[in-house]
Amino acid sequence: MYLKYPPFQSKVNGLLHGADYNPDQWLDSPEILAEDIRLMKLARCNVMSVGIFSWASLEPEEGVYSFEWLDSVLDNLVSNGIFVWLATPSGARPAWMAEKYPEVLRVGPNRVRNLFGHRHNHCITSPIYRRKVREMNMRLAQRYAHHPAVLGWHISNEYSGDCHCDLCQEAFRSWLKERYGTLENLNKAWWSPFWSHTITKWSQIESPAPHGETMVHGLNLDWKRFTTQNTLDFMRGEIEPLRAANPDLPVTTNFMEAYDGLDYWKFVDDLDVISWDSYPTWHDKSDDTDQAAWVSMIHDIKRSMKGGRPFVLMESTPSVTNWQPVSKLKRPGMHLLSCLQAVAHGADSVQYFQWRKSRGSSEKLHGAVVGHAGHHNTRVFSDVMQVGKILEELAGVAGKTVKPEAAVIFDWENRWAIRDAQGPRNAGMHYEQTVHEFYQGLWENGIPADVINMDVDFTPYRLLIAPMLYMVRPGVGERIAEFVKNGGTFVATYWSGIVNETDLTFLGGFPGPLRETLGIWSEEIDALHDHDSNHIVMVEGNELDMRGTYTAYELCDLIHVETAEVLARYGDDFYKGRPALTVNQFGKGSAYYVASRNQAPFHREFVAKIVQRHNLTKVLNVELPHGVTVQLRTDGHTDHLFVMNFTSEMKVVPLGEEHHLTDALTKEGVSNSLTLAAYDVKVLTRPCTGKFVGNCLSHNVSSEVLSCS
Ligand code: GLA
Ligand code: ZN
């Protein structure tokens, strides 16, 4: 069997290394542009993202184009072996455009139109802005779609936000007409008789506003869905002329971490490559473990979006950001570690913001590869050089992937709905953190995971964890039931199966469509103050062989078992003795219900026991020390293992029965144990164990995979 994704574009092979490059800020300093090329080669960079905010340099006056500077930048880069993600400049527009066509400027939820300034300040609907962007993109495509430097298109930059102008209101109403057909359907979905909010004419509908409507949750959800769709439409308009000029160039747009404003999953089919910008606040606590697991989870989302296809880390800082509350320097080791963490989870490119520090404006103090000193004798530059060298040595990792046995559901619409609901705990429901905590249980046990939304096919997985699945869209309950019947292991928690896709509660007992699969019903949920806690006591002889007690806090669901078996019970309060953890044997599989929000040790131990009982595979069959994880990429022949220590202490990983491991960089054999210094990472290889290759074994492989035989 052989499982390997092709490179992003046939021009490149191996891993990419580079940065956002803004030469248009330095056009009057040719010596600096020449020095840039020398330093890029020194840092072993082979890719740059160019032109992201260059509109004013490309079209200084309406209809007057100036591409010569960009010609020369691209020619210079490619003649030195550096390829380019060429950007479309729609993330910010020139002053002349805002002055002449005010409709291109964004209107806030308060219905006030912004002045020119900032970026991401455009109306998403404006026909004039869409036309201007199209004209610009057509010209870029005509000139550069076959340029040897261009590896692919970087569409806009971090699409975000919404616009509430009259054009957007009209577009919203049309979108609603399409969705609901009649006002009767819309009023039902929005539960309009509440407070007499029945809509009798489409023109009465307005987007949510601080001085207008915010209480109709169906409307709030639909506005977010519409904004996602409208932004997607805008992006499609951007992409069309680019693809027309050269269908072989891949397109990507850089996502922001877990940005809540757009449902990123909706963009996936229109993009060839997924990319994202990562800015964790390393060292904000004495222990980086939680932060590291969160970043790993986001990487896993990006890999999962295209079913395992490698992604691009489009931006990350080589040292500090300048927009977080405190800009702490990366401690020695952290730069390489965080770069290889991306690779470990499926990145085939490690890129920074930005190549050279600006002299003025708001990002002049943001970290960059080349600082204001202008030379390479800096700690940051040598960190970057080291990454460049190691990425070259790890070229064989490119295209490899992982097909995990486990998946965690993290769903954008669910997230919107949980946040919007009033009650049961307005002081914090903590959906994101809860998903993170369950994910971290897998991470700490060295179990690779996909992180998916609820629409993704569950059949490739053996374990499906769905924390707080408050919203259950049509068909999802049935698909989960099938998954369990066929032998899957499912984990659900409190605050699941409460509402449908328009935020109407299920009638007849929570967790609605999950009730039969889980074999319980939830009667009420207790919300605890920050200073309150309860605990759960494991039932003796429980099937997971868990012992003792765990602290429960924030939310305790009071459930009744129907067909499930009780594994733990509450230890305190009037519901002492009531079930707190259950399992239901359903068809050939098992469905667990975690009724309370539990503190961290629960997740690590619960996941470890699930793994044992249901024979899931760990990357290394060992007990990992705290703060250490191991992730894997394989092509079906050779596994690459990334063992990473996110603590400031030395850690020893006992290797036990694990043989055949070789250090990928020194080529030396590794056995007995592996010692990791503070913030250290070791890359190991071994012959593929036949695990984590997914469908490859059954020859049912996506056409994107090169071969599988
Ligand atoms: C974002 C943007 C970049 C830059 C960086 C700074 O990710 O895409 O243009 O502003 O933040 O961290
Ligand atoms: Zn608008």
XYZ file of C-alpha atoms and ligand atoms in Angstrom:
722
model
C 0.000 0.000 0.000
C 1.159 3.501 -0.743
C -0.502 6.681 0.383
C 0.866 10.026 -0.574
C -0.636 13.322 -1.643
C 0.862 15.149 -4.612
C 2.649 18.472 -3.980
C 0.581 21.674 -3.998
C 1.877 22.294 -7.507
C 4.152 20.267 -9.717
C 6.846 22.981 -9.558
C 7.662 22.183 -5.966
C 8.584 19.087 -4.123
C 9.413 18.750 -0.468
C 8.442 21.105 2.324
C 8.076 24.844 1.826
C 9.571 27.551 4.028
C 8.963 31.267 3.686
C 7.026 34.367 4.665
C 4.672 37.184 3.723
C 6.824 39.500 1.654
C 5.840 43.146 1.179
C 8.448 44.594 -1.225
C 6.055 47.379 -2.245
C 6.901 49.020 1.113
C 10.571 49.205 0.029
C 10.455 50.053 -3.669
C 12.623 53.138 -3.157
C 15.401 51.013 -1.639
C 16.633 48.611 -4.340
C 19.585 47.616 -2.156
C 17.176 46.306 0.462
C 15.294 44.262 -2.121
C 18.585 42.757 -3.306
C 19.640 41.988 0.269
C 16.260 40.326 0.848
C 17.032 37.735 -1.806
C 20.456 37.000 -0.323
C 18.983 36.567 3.155
C 16.076 34.443 1.920
C 18.555 32.011 0.432
C 20.587 32.037 3.622
C 17.443 31.101 5.570
C 16.651 28.423 2.966
C 13.352 29.956 2.012
C 11.704 28.619 -1.101
C 8.356 30.411 -0.974
C 7.027 33.943 -0.369
C 3.475 35.305 -0.261
C 3.505 38.481 -2.315
C 1.068 41.301 -3.037
C -1.355 40.755 -0.172
C -2.047 44.451 0.433
C -0.665 45.892 -2.804
C -3.702 47.382 -4.485
C -2.497 50.981 -4.239
C 0.838 49.978 -5.778
C -0.826 47.947 -8.533
C -3.497 50.489 -9.472
C -2.360 53.864 -8.132
C -5.210 55.618 -9.959
C -8.410 54.180 -11.274
C -7.636 52.302 -14.485
C -3.892 53.097 -14.322
C -1.980 49.920 -13.661
C 1.600 49.490 -12.575
C 2.853 45.928 -12.668
C 6.527 46.472 -13.483
C 7.674 46.393 -9.866
C 5.857 43.097 -9.346
C 7.334 41.660 -12.568
C 10.794 42.356 -11.288
C 10.105 40.990 -7.782
C 8.707 37.732 -9.192
C 11.529 37.378 -11.733
C 14.151 37.893 -9.037
C 12.536 35.458 -6.671
C 12.148 32.635 -9.143
C 15.608 33.038 -10.601
C 16.809 32.396 -7.056
C 14.667 29.304 -6.560
C 11.908 30.988 -4.564
C 8.274 30.433 -5.532
C 5.314 32.637 -4.800
C 1.785 32.467 -3.465
C 0.522 35.440 -5.426
C -2.162 37.343 -3.572
C -5.261 39.110 -4.745
C -5.319 42.476 -2.976
C -8.983 42.602 -1.960
C -8.200 42.658 1.782
C -7.634 46.430 1.589
C -8.448 48.966 -1.087
C -6.962 52.258 -2.247
C -8.192 55.628 -0.983
C -9.296 56.730 -4.459
C -11.792 53.906 -4.607
C -13.368 54.687 -1.242
C -13.561 58.356 -2.181
C -15.191 57.812 -5.542
C -17.453 54.862 -4.621
C -18.529 55.120 -0.970
C -20.691 52.002 -1.347
C -17.512 49.866 -1.227
C -17.081 50.799 2.437
C -18.536 48.627 5.147
C -21.523 49.559 7.308
C -21.479 48.468 10.958
C -24.296 46.760 12.889
C -25.234 50.278 14.124
C -25.912 51.173 10.433
C -23.094 53.746 10.325
C -20.831 53.586 7.266
C -17.113 53.373 8.027
C -14.661 55.931 6.726
C -11.711 54.852 4.617
C -9.090 53.138 6.745
C -8.061 49.847 8.258
C -8.498 46.733 6.117
C -11.335 44.203 5.697
C -13.403 47.320 5.415
C -15.414 46.456 2.350
C -19.055 45.724 1.668
C -19.273 42.070 0.762
C -22.241 42.627 -1.560
C -21.321 45.876 -3.341
C -21.497 45.239 -7.115
C -18.916 47.989 -7.620
C -16.421 46.406 -5.242
C -16.992 42.981 -6.711
C -16.439 44.395 -10.203
C -13.265 46.220 -9.179
C -11.879 43.071 -7.575
C -12.713 41.043 -10.639
C -10.987 43.520 -12.950
C -7.894 43.485 -10.779
C -7.846 39.701 -10.534
C -8.313 39.358 -14.301
C -5.286 41.540 -14.875
C -3.193 39.646 -12.339
C -4.257 36.391 -13.959
C -3.479 37.592 -17.494
C -0.029 38.677 -16.474
C 1.024 36.047 -13.953
C -1.039 32.881 -14.281
C 1.784 31.287 -16.248
C 4.683 33.064 -14.574
C 7.280 30.505 -13.497
C 7.415 31.959 -9.967
C 3.744 31.481 -9.243
C 2.925 28.402 -7.284
C -0.664 29.286 -6.507
C -3.105 32.028 -5.545
C -3.425 33.525 -2.075
C -6.989 34.802 -2.204
C -7.449 38.035 -0.283
C -6.360 37.893 3.328
C -8.213 36.540 6.334
C -11.762 37.183 5.121
C -13.759 38.401 8.088
C -16.600 40.493 9.411
C -20.013 41.450 8.080
C -21.611 44.462 6.433
C -25.056 45.833 7.306
C -25.621 48.288 4.425
C -28.842 48.410 2.398
C -27.320 46.236 -0.328
C -26.461 43.583 2.241
C -29.969 43.795 3.781
C -31.503 43.145 0.364
C -29.127 40.267 -0.290
C -29.999 38.812 3.129
C -33.726 38.963 2.350
C -33.215 37.194 -0.986
C -31.140 34.536 0.722
C -33.925 34.024 3.281
C -36.556 33.773 0.521
C -34.507 31.082 -1.108
C -34.057 29.256 2.190
C -37.606 29.396 3.518
C -39.801 29.985 0.464
C -42.594 31.573 2.498
C -42.856 33.914 5.453
C -44.925 31.260 7.182
C -41.954 28.887 7.148
C -39.613 31.632 8.255
C -41.870 32.655 11.142
C -42.088 29.046 12.285
C -38.335 28.600 12.161
C -37.786 31.831 14.072
C -40.563 31.163 16.636
C -41.889 34.611 15.762
C -45.044 34.826 17.894
C -42.669 35.268 20.851
C -42.853 38.985 21.773
C -45.045 39.516 18.705
C -42.123 39.394 16.313
C -44.111 37.900 13.450
C -42.821 39.110 10.087
C -45.540 40.011 7.581
C -43.423 41.471 4.743
C -39.924 40.491 3.658
C -38.917 44.153 3.809
C -39.449 44.127 7.606
C -36.454 41.853 8.024
C -33.258 43.510 9.226
C -29.933 42.038 10.213
C -29.237 41.878 13.976
C -28.506 45.334 15.387
C -27.608 46.681 18.837
C -30.509 49.153 18.563
C -32.816 46.594 16.910
C -33.224 42.841 17.026
C -30.830 40.540 18.856
C -33.208 38.165 20.640
C -34.401 35.976 17.766
C -31.839 33.206 17.771
C -33.001 31.775 14.450
C -32.396 35.181 12.866
C -28.965 35.513 14.486
C -27.975 32.084 13.197
C -29.269 32.836 9.721
C -27.369 36.114 9.601
C -24.123 34.245 10.329
C -24.998 31.623 7.737
C -25.792 34.343 5.203
C -22.534 36.206 5.928
C -20.644 32.971 5.383
C -22.480 32.356 2.107
C -22.046 35.946 0.944
C -18.313 35.878 1.684
C -18.067 32.547 -0.112
C -19.825 34.069 -3.131
C -17.432 36.985 -3.025
C -14.513 34.573 -2.959
C -15.952 32.604 -5.885
C -16.055 35.838 -7.857
C -12.376 36.341 -7.037
C -11.360 32.839 -8.029
C -13.225 32.547 -11.324
C -10.912 34.687 -13.502
C -7.852 33.074 -11.917
C -8.954 29.533 -12.697
C -10.026 30.570 -16.177
C -6.475 31.741 -16.896
C -4.764 28.623 -15.550
C -6.758 25.788 -13.997
C -3.544 24.119 -12.792
C -2.702 26.755 -10.219
C -4.096 25.882 -6.788
C -6.015 28.476 -4.788
C -6.043 29.000 -1.062
C -7.243 31.650 1.350
C -5.669 32.048 4.757
C -8.003 31.184 7.615
C -7.630 32.625 11.101
C -7.279 29.873 13.653
C -10.782 29.062 14.953
C -12.271 32.408 13.839
C -15.887 32.316 14.804
C -17.376 34.754 12.270
C -17.366 32.466 9.221
C -18.136 28.780 9.002
C -14.842 27.815 7.362
C -16.119 24.367 6.447
C -18.347 25.938 3.788
C -15.246 27.198 1.929
C -13.503 23.862 1.687
C -14.835 22.644 -1.675
C -13.882 25.877 -3.424
C -10.266 25.764 -2.275
C -7.512 23.458 -3.469
C -5.310 23.982 -0.455
C -6.257 24.845 3.120
C -4.041 27.374 4.850
C -4.133 29.179 8.164
C -2.430 31.750 10.358
C -1.282 30.669 13.801
C -0.396 33.066 16.620
C -0.409 31.239 19.942
C 0.663 33.085 23.081
C 3.444 30.704 23.999
C 4.716 30.894 27.563
C 1.679 32.714 28.890
C 1.534 30.129 31.665
C 4.337 28.236 33.350
C 3.232 25.169 31.387
C 2.583 25.298 27.621
C 0.789 21.948 27.457
C -2.767 23.262 27.190
C -1.788 25.864 24.620
C 0.072 23.237 22.599
C -2.898 20.886 22.565
C -5.157 23.728 21.406
C -2.797 24.597 18.525
C -2.549 20.908 17.596
C -6.319 20.758 17.483
C -6.510 23.683 15.077
C -3.852 22.106 12.852
C -5.922 18.923 12.870
C -9.034 20.813 11.770
C -7.133 22.195 8.789
C -5.852 18.760 7.804
C -9.279 17.173 8.338
C -10.995 19.744 6.131
C -9.692 18.021 3.037
C -9.773 14.515 4.439
C -6.066 14.393 5.310
C -4.548 16.455 2.547
C -1.480 18.445 3.716
C -2.126 22.126 4.446
C -0.092 25.325 4.585
C 0.860 27.179 7.744
C 0.549 30.491 5.908
C 1.534 32.782 8.766
C 3.162 32.439 12.156
C 5.500 34.775 13.927
C 9.209 34.054 13.919
C 9.403 35.847 17.279
C 6.548 37.912 18.729
C 3.267 39.452 17.672
C 2.507 43.022 18.669
C -1.248 42.792 19.137
C -1.543 40.370 22.024
C -1.729 41.687 25.599
C 1.877 40.712 26.297
C 4.412 39.947 23.559
C 6.665 37.388 25.154
C 9.708 36.111 23.251
C 9.821 32.456 22.242
C 12.092 30.595 24.602
C 15.019 28.711 23.003
C 13.667 25.659 21.213
C 10.115 26.931 20.880
C 10.537 28.243 17.344
C 11.637 24.920 15.889
C 9.168 23.042 18.090
C 6.157 25.116 17.000
C 7.195 24.898 13.322
C 7.599 21.124 13.460
C 4.349 20.863 15.397
C 2.625 22.194 12.278
C 4.473 19.683 10.106
C 3.653 16.885 12.552
C -0.051 17.570 12.055
C 0.123 17.767 8.268
C 1.589 21.120 7.178
C 3.751 20.928 4.070
C 4.724 24.578 4.382
C 5.919 26.694 7.299
C 5.569 30.429 6.658
C 5.875 33.577 8.707
C 4.426 37.009 9.014
C 6.490 38.718 7.844
C 9.794 38.609 6.037
C 11.082 42.113 6.862
C 9.794 44.431 9.586
C 7.955 47.500 8.297
C 9.355 50.902 9.293
C 6.049 52.560 9.994
C 2.398 52.021 10.844
C 0.874 49.537 13.191
C 3.011 46.493 12.455
C 6.443 48.068 12.741
C 7.019 46.289 16.056
C 5.640 42.902 14.984
C 8.187 40.107 14.800
C 9.736 39.416 11.402
C 12.543 37.294 10.033
C 14.673 40.364 9.264
C 14.515 43.031 11.936
C 15.248 46.749 11.815
C 18.955 46.012 12.272
C 18.765 44.584 8.765
C 21.306 41.773 9.127
C 21.254 38.092 9.914
C 23.221 38.086 13.172
C 20.193 37.732 15.369
C 18.668 35.005 17.471
C 15.481 35.086 15.407
C 17.314 34.752 12.114
C 19.342 31.791 13.321
C 16.182 30.102 14.617
C 14.685 30.568 11.154
C 17.842 29.239 9.456
C 17.703 26.166 11.635
C 14.085 25.518 10.644
C 15.010 25.951 6.967
C 17.768 23.394 7.250
C 15.645 20.826 9.066
C 12.705 21.239 6.680
C 15.109 20.460 3.819
C 16.265 17.336 5.619
C 12.672 16.284 6.213
C 11.649 16.724 2.567
C 10.466 13.107 2.506
C 7.628 13.978 4.899
C 5.883 16.085 2.241
C 2.662 14.498 1.010
C 2.483 12.048 3.906
C -0.623 12.086 6.050
C -2.459 10.279 8.803
C -5.844 8.564 8.729
C -6.829 8.643 12.408
C -9.102 6.137 14.099
C -10.515 8.901 16.302
C -12.443 12.059 15.483
C -13.698 14.945 17.593
C -16.634 17.077 16.468
C -16.131 20.856 16.654
C -18.988 22.472 14.787
C -19.271 26.159 13.932
C -23.084 26.412 13.834
C -23.298 24.526 17.106
C -20.850 26.995 18.545
C -22.935 29.971 17.383
C -26.088 28.472 18.850
C -24.554 27.622 22.237
C -23.126 31.119 22.559
C -26.407 32.778 21.644
C -28.627 30.834 24.022
C -29.518 32.506 27.296
C -28.975 29.979 30.052
C -28.150 27.702 31.657
C -24.839 29.350 32.448
C -24.383 32.832 31.029
C -21.183 33.047 33.038
C -19.661 30.631 30.505
C -20.682 27.409 28.786
C -17.115 26.944 27.482
C -17.843 24.956 24.331
C -14.451 25.575 22.727
C -12.601 24.703 25.918
C -14.649 21.557 26.376
C -13.871 20.320 22.878
C -10.241 21.209 23.560
C -10.223 19.219 26.825
C -11.530 16.040 25.184
C -9.142 16.514 22.273
C -6.327 16.947 24.776
C -7.218 13.589 26.283
C -6.338 12.043 22.923
C -3.267 14.271 22.458
C -1.822 13.323 25.852
C -2.237 9.656 25.021
C -0.572 10.082 21.608
C -3.711 9.236 19.637
C -3.978 11.056 16.281
C -7.376 12.638 15.715
C -9.339 14.324 12.994
C -11.341 17.340 14.102
C -14.495 17.564 12.020
C -17.911 19.165 11.872
C -21.110 17.135 12.179
C -21.584 16.844 8.402
C -18.427 14.835 7.781
C -18.755 11.099 7.096
C -18.230 9.234 10.387
C -17.659 5.803 8.870
C -13.825 5.950 8.617
C -13.545 6.321 12.405
C -13.719 3.911 15.304
C -14.086 6.538 18.034
C -16.253 9.644 17.705
C -16.259 12.251 20.472
C -18.928 14.946 20.254
C -18.699 17.287 23.247
C -21.760 19.493 23.828
C -23.591 18.646 20.608
C -26.313 21.145 21.499
C -27.518 21.516 17.917
C -28.206 18.343 15.980
C -28.854 19.011 12.309
C -31.222 16.768 10.334
C -29.850 13.299 9.728
C -26.963 13.604 12.188
C -28.666 11.672 14.995
C -29.410 8.867 12.535
C -25.822 8.830 11.247
C -24.489 8.619 14.795
C -26.902 5.762 15.555
C -25.662 3.901 12.463
C -22.072 4.533 13.454
C -22.618 2.972 16.878
C -24.776 0.105 15.593
C -21.940 -0.818 13.274
C -19.478 -1.101 16.129
C -18.292 2.480 16.651
C -17.586 4.012 20.050
C -19.392 7.295 20.622
C -18.848 9.792 23.432
C -21.401 12.531 24.136
C -21.741 14.965 27.020
C -24.291 17.136 28.848
C -25.908 19.874 26.735
C -26.407 17.673 23.704
C -29.421 17.126 21.489
C -31.196 20.284 22.681
C -32.024 22.201 19.456
C -32.477 21.634 15.737
C -30.796 23.583 12.941
C -32.967 26.691 13.433
C -32.466 26.651 17.193
C -35.887 25.209 18.075
C -35.715 22.776 20.975
C -36.476 19.118 20.449
C -39.717 18.021 22.066
C -40.179 14.750 23.893
C -37.006 14.637 25.994
C -33.352 15.582 25.600
C -30.953 14.562 24.105
C -33.541 14.465 21.306
C -32.247 12.488 18.341
C -29.408 10.997 20.418
C -31.620 9.646 23.185
C -32.004 6.098 21.942
C -28.340 5.723 21.022
C -27.237 6.939 24.450
C -29.952 5.121 26.384
C -30.579 8.007 28.784
C -32.799 11.063 29.067
C -31.937 14.353 30.622
C -34.508 15.951 32.873
C -32.744 19.113 34.105
C -29.274 20.599 34.228
C -27.674 22.269 37.252
C -25.365 25.227 36.632
C -22.684 25.789 39.257
C -21.042 29.048 40.293
C -17.299 29.398 39.768
C -16.780 28.740 43.480
C -18.978 25.583 43.488
C -18.031 22.049 42.634
C -19.371 18.533 42.872
C -17.614 15.262 42.284
C -18.315 12.019 40.549
C -17.604 8.646 42.107
C -16.735 5.684 39.888
C -18.961 2.665 40.429
C -17.009 -0.348 41.603
C -16.251 -2.890 38.896
C -17.292 -0.485 36.110
C -16.517 -1.681 32.597
C -13.816 0.972 32.060
C -12.009 -0.074 35.224
C -11.786 3.566 36.343
C -11.442 4.148 40.051
C -11.847 6.883 42.623
C -13.407 10.286 42.165
C -13.128 13.252 39.796
C -14.079 16.868 40.322
C -17.150 18.093 38.439
C -17.880 21.805 37.990
C -19.912 24.354 36.030
C -22.566 21.987 34.604
C -24.133 18.838 36.024
C -26.827 17.156 34.004
C -29.481 15.214 35.924
C -30.287 12.205 33.800
C -32.312 9.006 33.937
C -30.944 5.808 32.479
C -33.225 4.019 30.070
C -31.091 1.252 28.585
C -27.641 2.506 29.655
C -25.474 1.205 32.474
C -24.130 3.558 35.166
C -20.330 3.911 35.415
C -20.169 6.815 37.883
C -22.550 8.687 40.174
C -22.614 12.195 41.635
C -21.020 12.474 45.062
C -22.687 15.603 46.478
C -25.758 17.765 46.692
C -29.393 16.749 46.368
C -28.560 14.642 43.310
C -25.900 12.596 45.075
C -26.140 9.040 43.774
C -27.716 10.034 40.444
C -25.872 8.826 37.272
C -22.932 10.970 36.127
C -21.300 8.708 33.534
C -23.061 5.988 31.550
C -22.525 3.591 28.687
C -25.146 2.135 26.403
C -24.495 -0.990 24.372
C -26.201 -0.199 21.096
C -25.959 -2.645 18.202
C -22.312 -3.670 17.995
C -21.021 -0.454 19.550
C -20.949 1.571 22.756
C -22.255 5.062 23.467
C -20.926 6.917 26.532
C -22.610 9.894 28.159
C -20.528 12.221 30.326
C -23.157 14.104 32.334
C -20.921 16.684 34.021
C -18.160 19.056 33.065
C -15.123 17.444 34.687
C -11.672 18.707 35.434
C -8.644 17.801 33.346
C -7.461 14.505 34.923
C -10.797 12.941 33.982
C -10.224 13.458 30.253
C -6.779 11.932 30.144
C -7.846 8.892 32.184
C -11.236 8.414 30.540
C -9.691 8.539 27.058
C -6.894 6.162 28.084
C -9.481 3.649 29.318
C -11.647 4.015 26.202
C -8.554 3.405 24.091
C -7.717 0.280 26.053
C -11.196 -1.151 26.103
C -11.909 -0.518 22.424
C -8.428 -1.376 21.135
C -7.568 1.942 19.551
C -3.986 2.389 18.387
C -1.550 4.778 20.002
C 1.285 6.072 17.829
C 3.705 4.712 20.451
C 2.454 2.058 22.769
C 3.894 3.760 25.830
C 2.865 6.050 28.666
C 3.838 9.610 27.662
C 5.112 12.008 30.322
C 3.067 15.155 31.010
C 3.468 17.806 28.290
C 4.778 15.360 25.702
C 2.834 14.169 22.691
C 3.625 12.124 19.619
C 2.025 12.590 16.210
C 2.522 10.649 13.018
C 2.611 11.028 9.232
C 2.914 8.050 6.962
C 2.880 7.027 3.319
C 2.205 3.375 4.055
C 5.926 2.535 3.825
C 7.691 4.676 6.379
C 6.122 6.360 9.383
C 7.482 9.705 10.531
C 6.905 10.212 14.252
C 7.175 13.639 15.871
C 7.818 13.443 19.604
C 7.378 16.892 21.143
C 8.037 18.250 24.610
C 6.069 21.416 25.367
C 7.427 21.854 28.876
C 10.439 23.740 30.162
C 11.771 20.556 31.730
C 13.702 17.628 30.368
C 11.467 14.598 29.738
C 12.267 10.951 29.229
C 9.928 8.832 27.117
C 10.294 5.144 27.963
C 10.093 3.243 24.677
C 9.341 -0.176 26.168
C 8.633 -2.681 23.428
C 8.892 -0.079 20.651
C 11.691 -1.153 18.302
C 12.842 -0.214 14.799
C 12.947 3.498 15.544
C 15.553 5.693 13.866
C 16.272 9.367 14.409
C 15.312 10.972 11.087
C 18.033 13.617 11.338
C 21.033 11.766 12.815
C 19.996 8.422 11.240
C 20.921 6.690 14.494
C 18.852 3.886 15.985
C 16.735 4.761 19.024
C 15.730 2.251 21.671
C 14.883 1.874 25.367
C 14.111 5.527 25.946
C 14.119 8.926 24.325
C 15.351 12.006 26.143
C 13.900 15.377 25.233
C 15.371 18.649 26.472
C 13.083 21.598 27.331
C 10.928 22.492 24.263
C 12.626 19.750 22.309
C 11.325 17.798 19.342
C 12.645 14.558 17.884
C 11.612 13.182 14.528
C 11.809 9.400 14.270
C 11.137 6.992 11.449
C 10.052 3.363 11.454
C 8.630 0.944 8.898
C 4.875 1.556 8.563
C 2.932 -0.569 11.027
C -0.079 -0.775 8.709
C -1.993 1.582 11.005
C -3.230 5.103 10.230
C -3.498 4.409 6.507
C -7.294 4.290 6.595
C -9.160 3.193 3.518
C -5.931 2.575 1.712
C -6.190 -1.005 2.905
C -9.567 -1.494 1.275
C -8.490 0.224 -1.975
C -11.240 2.759 -1.598
C -9.157 5.835 -2.006
C -9.915 9.396 -2.991
C -8.672 10.380 -6.425
C -6.488 13.017 -4.810
C -4.200 10.367 -3.407
C -1.429 9.459 -5.791
C -1.688 5.735 -5.462
C -2.620 3.039 -3.062
C -1.634 -0.426 -4.099
C -2.702 38.532 10.441
C -2.606 39.151 9.053
C -1.259 39.715 8.738
C -0.654 40.406 9.929
C -0.593 39.435 11.072
C 0.076 40.011 12.301
O -2.555 37.190 10.469
O -2.980 38.263 8.039
O -1.408 40.614 7.656
O -1.431 41.513 10.268
O -1.897 39.089 11.437
O 0.123 39.066 13.329
Zn -22.846 45.911 2.464
